[in-house]
XYZ file of C-alpha atoms in Angstrom:
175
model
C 0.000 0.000 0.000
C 2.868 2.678 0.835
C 3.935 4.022 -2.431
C 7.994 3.464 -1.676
C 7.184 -0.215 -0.980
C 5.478 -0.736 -4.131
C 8.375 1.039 -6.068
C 11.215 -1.115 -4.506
C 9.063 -3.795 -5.020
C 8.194 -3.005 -8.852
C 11.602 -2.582 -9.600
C 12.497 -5.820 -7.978
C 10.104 -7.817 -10.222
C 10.267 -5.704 -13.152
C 14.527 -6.458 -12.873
C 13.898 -10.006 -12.795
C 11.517 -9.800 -15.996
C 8.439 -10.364 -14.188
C 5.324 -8.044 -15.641
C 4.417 -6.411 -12.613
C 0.388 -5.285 -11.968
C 0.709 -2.000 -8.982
C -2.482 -1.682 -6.844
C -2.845 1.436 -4.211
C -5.305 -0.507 -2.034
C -6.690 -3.963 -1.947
C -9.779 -2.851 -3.447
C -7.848 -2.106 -6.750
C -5.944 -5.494 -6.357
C -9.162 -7.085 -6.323
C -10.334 -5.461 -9.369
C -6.908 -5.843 -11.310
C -7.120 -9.682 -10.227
C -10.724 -10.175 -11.858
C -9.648 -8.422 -15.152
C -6.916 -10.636 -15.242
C -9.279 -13.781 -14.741
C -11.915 -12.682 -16.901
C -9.357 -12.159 -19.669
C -7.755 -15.717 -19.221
C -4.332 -14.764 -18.093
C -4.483 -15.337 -14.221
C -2.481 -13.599 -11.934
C 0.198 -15.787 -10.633
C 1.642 -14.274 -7.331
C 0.230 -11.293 -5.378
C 2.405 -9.953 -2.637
C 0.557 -7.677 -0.177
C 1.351 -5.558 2.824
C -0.529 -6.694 6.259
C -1.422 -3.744 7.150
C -3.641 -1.552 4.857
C -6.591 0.416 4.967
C -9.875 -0.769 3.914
C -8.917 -4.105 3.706
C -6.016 -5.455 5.461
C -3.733 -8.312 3.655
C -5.481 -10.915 5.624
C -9.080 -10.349 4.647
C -7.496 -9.804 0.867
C -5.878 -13.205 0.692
C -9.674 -14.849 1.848
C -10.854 -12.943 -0.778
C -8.356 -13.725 -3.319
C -8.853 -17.552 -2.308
C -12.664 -17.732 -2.836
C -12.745 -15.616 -6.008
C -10.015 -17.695 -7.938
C -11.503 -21.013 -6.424
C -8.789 -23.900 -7.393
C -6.319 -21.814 -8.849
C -5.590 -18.896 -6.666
C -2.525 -16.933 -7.153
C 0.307 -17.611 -4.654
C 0.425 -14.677 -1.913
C 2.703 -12.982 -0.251
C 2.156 -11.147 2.649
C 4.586 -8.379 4.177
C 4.899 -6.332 7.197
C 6.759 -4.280 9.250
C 7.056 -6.279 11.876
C 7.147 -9.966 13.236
C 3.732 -11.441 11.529
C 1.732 -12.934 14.127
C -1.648 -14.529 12.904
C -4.493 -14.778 15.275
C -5.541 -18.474 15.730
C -2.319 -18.637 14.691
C -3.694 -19.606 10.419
C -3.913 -17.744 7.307
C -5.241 -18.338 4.418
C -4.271 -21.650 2.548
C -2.742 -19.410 -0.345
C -0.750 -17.582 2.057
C 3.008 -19.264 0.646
C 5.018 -17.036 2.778
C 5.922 -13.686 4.855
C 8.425 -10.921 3.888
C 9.595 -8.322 6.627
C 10.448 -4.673 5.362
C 13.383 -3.407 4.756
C 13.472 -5.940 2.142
C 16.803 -7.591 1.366
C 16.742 -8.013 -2.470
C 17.833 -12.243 -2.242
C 15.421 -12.820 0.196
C 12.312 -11.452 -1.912
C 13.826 -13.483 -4.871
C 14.102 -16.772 -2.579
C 10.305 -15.839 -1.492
C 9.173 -15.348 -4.735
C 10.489 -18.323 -6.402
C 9.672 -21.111 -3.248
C 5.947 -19.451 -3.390
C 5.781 -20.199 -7.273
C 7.117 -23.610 -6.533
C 10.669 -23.636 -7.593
C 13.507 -25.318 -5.842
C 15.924 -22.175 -4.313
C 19.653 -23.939 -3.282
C 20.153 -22.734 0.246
C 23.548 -22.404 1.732
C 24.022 -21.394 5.371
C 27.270 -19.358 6.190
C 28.850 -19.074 10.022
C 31.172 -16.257 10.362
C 32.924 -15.561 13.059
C 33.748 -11.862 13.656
C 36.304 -10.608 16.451
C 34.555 -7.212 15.730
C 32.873 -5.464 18.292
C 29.209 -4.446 17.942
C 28.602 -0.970 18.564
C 25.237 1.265 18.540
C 25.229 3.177 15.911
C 23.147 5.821 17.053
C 22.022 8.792 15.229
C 23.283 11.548 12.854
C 26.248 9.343 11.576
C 27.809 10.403 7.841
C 27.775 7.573 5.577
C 29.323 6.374 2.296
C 28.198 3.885 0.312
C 29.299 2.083 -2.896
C 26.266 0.088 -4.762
C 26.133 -0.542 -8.422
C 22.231 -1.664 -8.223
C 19.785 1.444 -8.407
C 17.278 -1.124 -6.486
C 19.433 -1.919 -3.577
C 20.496 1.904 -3.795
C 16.749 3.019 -3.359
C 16.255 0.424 0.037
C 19.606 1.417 1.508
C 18.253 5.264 1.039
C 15.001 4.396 2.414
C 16.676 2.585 5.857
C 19.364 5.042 6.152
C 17.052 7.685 6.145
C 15.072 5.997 8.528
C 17.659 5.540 11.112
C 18.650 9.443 10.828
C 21.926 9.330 8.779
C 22.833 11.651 6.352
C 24.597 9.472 3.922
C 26.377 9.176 -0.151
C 25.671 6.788 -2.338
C 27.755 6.338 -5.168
C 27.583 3.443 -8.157
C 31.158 2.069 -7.148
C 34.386 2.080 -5.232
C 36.575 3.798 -7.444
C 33.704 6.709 -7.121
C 33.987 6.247 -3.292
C 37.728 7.355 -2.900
């Protein structure tokens, strides 16, 4: 529903060659989901925030499942925070949950094991003898990132948190 998710999110897809449908609301999901059915070419996946107003991502993915009987779209349902689900259930088309700030290789891994493709997983242990720190507020930070999408979420949490920041396309542009 928040217009900075959808664009992160649209430029996600839309980099990975997916045609991407934007709804403001789940009202206008609803409606973009029927022209699609009524037209023969189905939505496939519908991600949707939680939290909205009018209709929250919940009631949306009921909805979704009764109107698209036994072929609903697989949905994706994102929040802020920890997702906990009164009762405990959602929805049966409910494949998985994404937390904001999104991390671009966790959306993909989302996407694809909610579509029903195999992702390889590979766990990593590091071992750090760095020191964690607060970082507090009002820190000046550079970074280097070639990928305008991963630029726009790094804005969007830096911002968040209070830094003033840089972002520049590589490291040669850094020093």
């Amino acid at each position: 529903d928040h217009a900075t998710n959808r664009a992160i999110l649209r430029e996600l897809l839309a980099g990975w060659k997916a045609l991407v449908e934007e709804a403001k609301d789940g009202f206008e999901a609803l409606t973009i989901l029927k022209e699609h059915e009524a037209q023969g070419n189905p939505i496939r996946l519908l991600l949707s925030d939680l939290q909205m107003p009018g209709i929250d991502g919940l009631a949306l993915a009921q909805r979704v499942e009764k109107l698209c009987g036994s072929h609903p779209p697989a949905f994706i349902l994102i929040s802020s925070s920890q997702i906990e689900l009164e009762g405990g259930i959602a929805p049966s088309i409910v494949k998985d949950f994404l937390l904001k700030p999104f991390d671009p290789s966790h959306v993909l891994d989302c996407v694809l094991i909610s579509l029903g493709h195999a992702v390889k997983m590979t766990q990593f242990q590091v071992e750090s003898s760095i020191e964690t720190v607060p970082l507090g507020e009002g820190l000046d930070i550079m970074v280097a990132e070639d990928s305008p999408v991963n630029q726009r979420v790094i804005s969007h949490v830096l911002h968040k948190m209070g830094h003033s920041f840089t972002i520049v396309e590589n490291g040669q542009d850094a020093v």
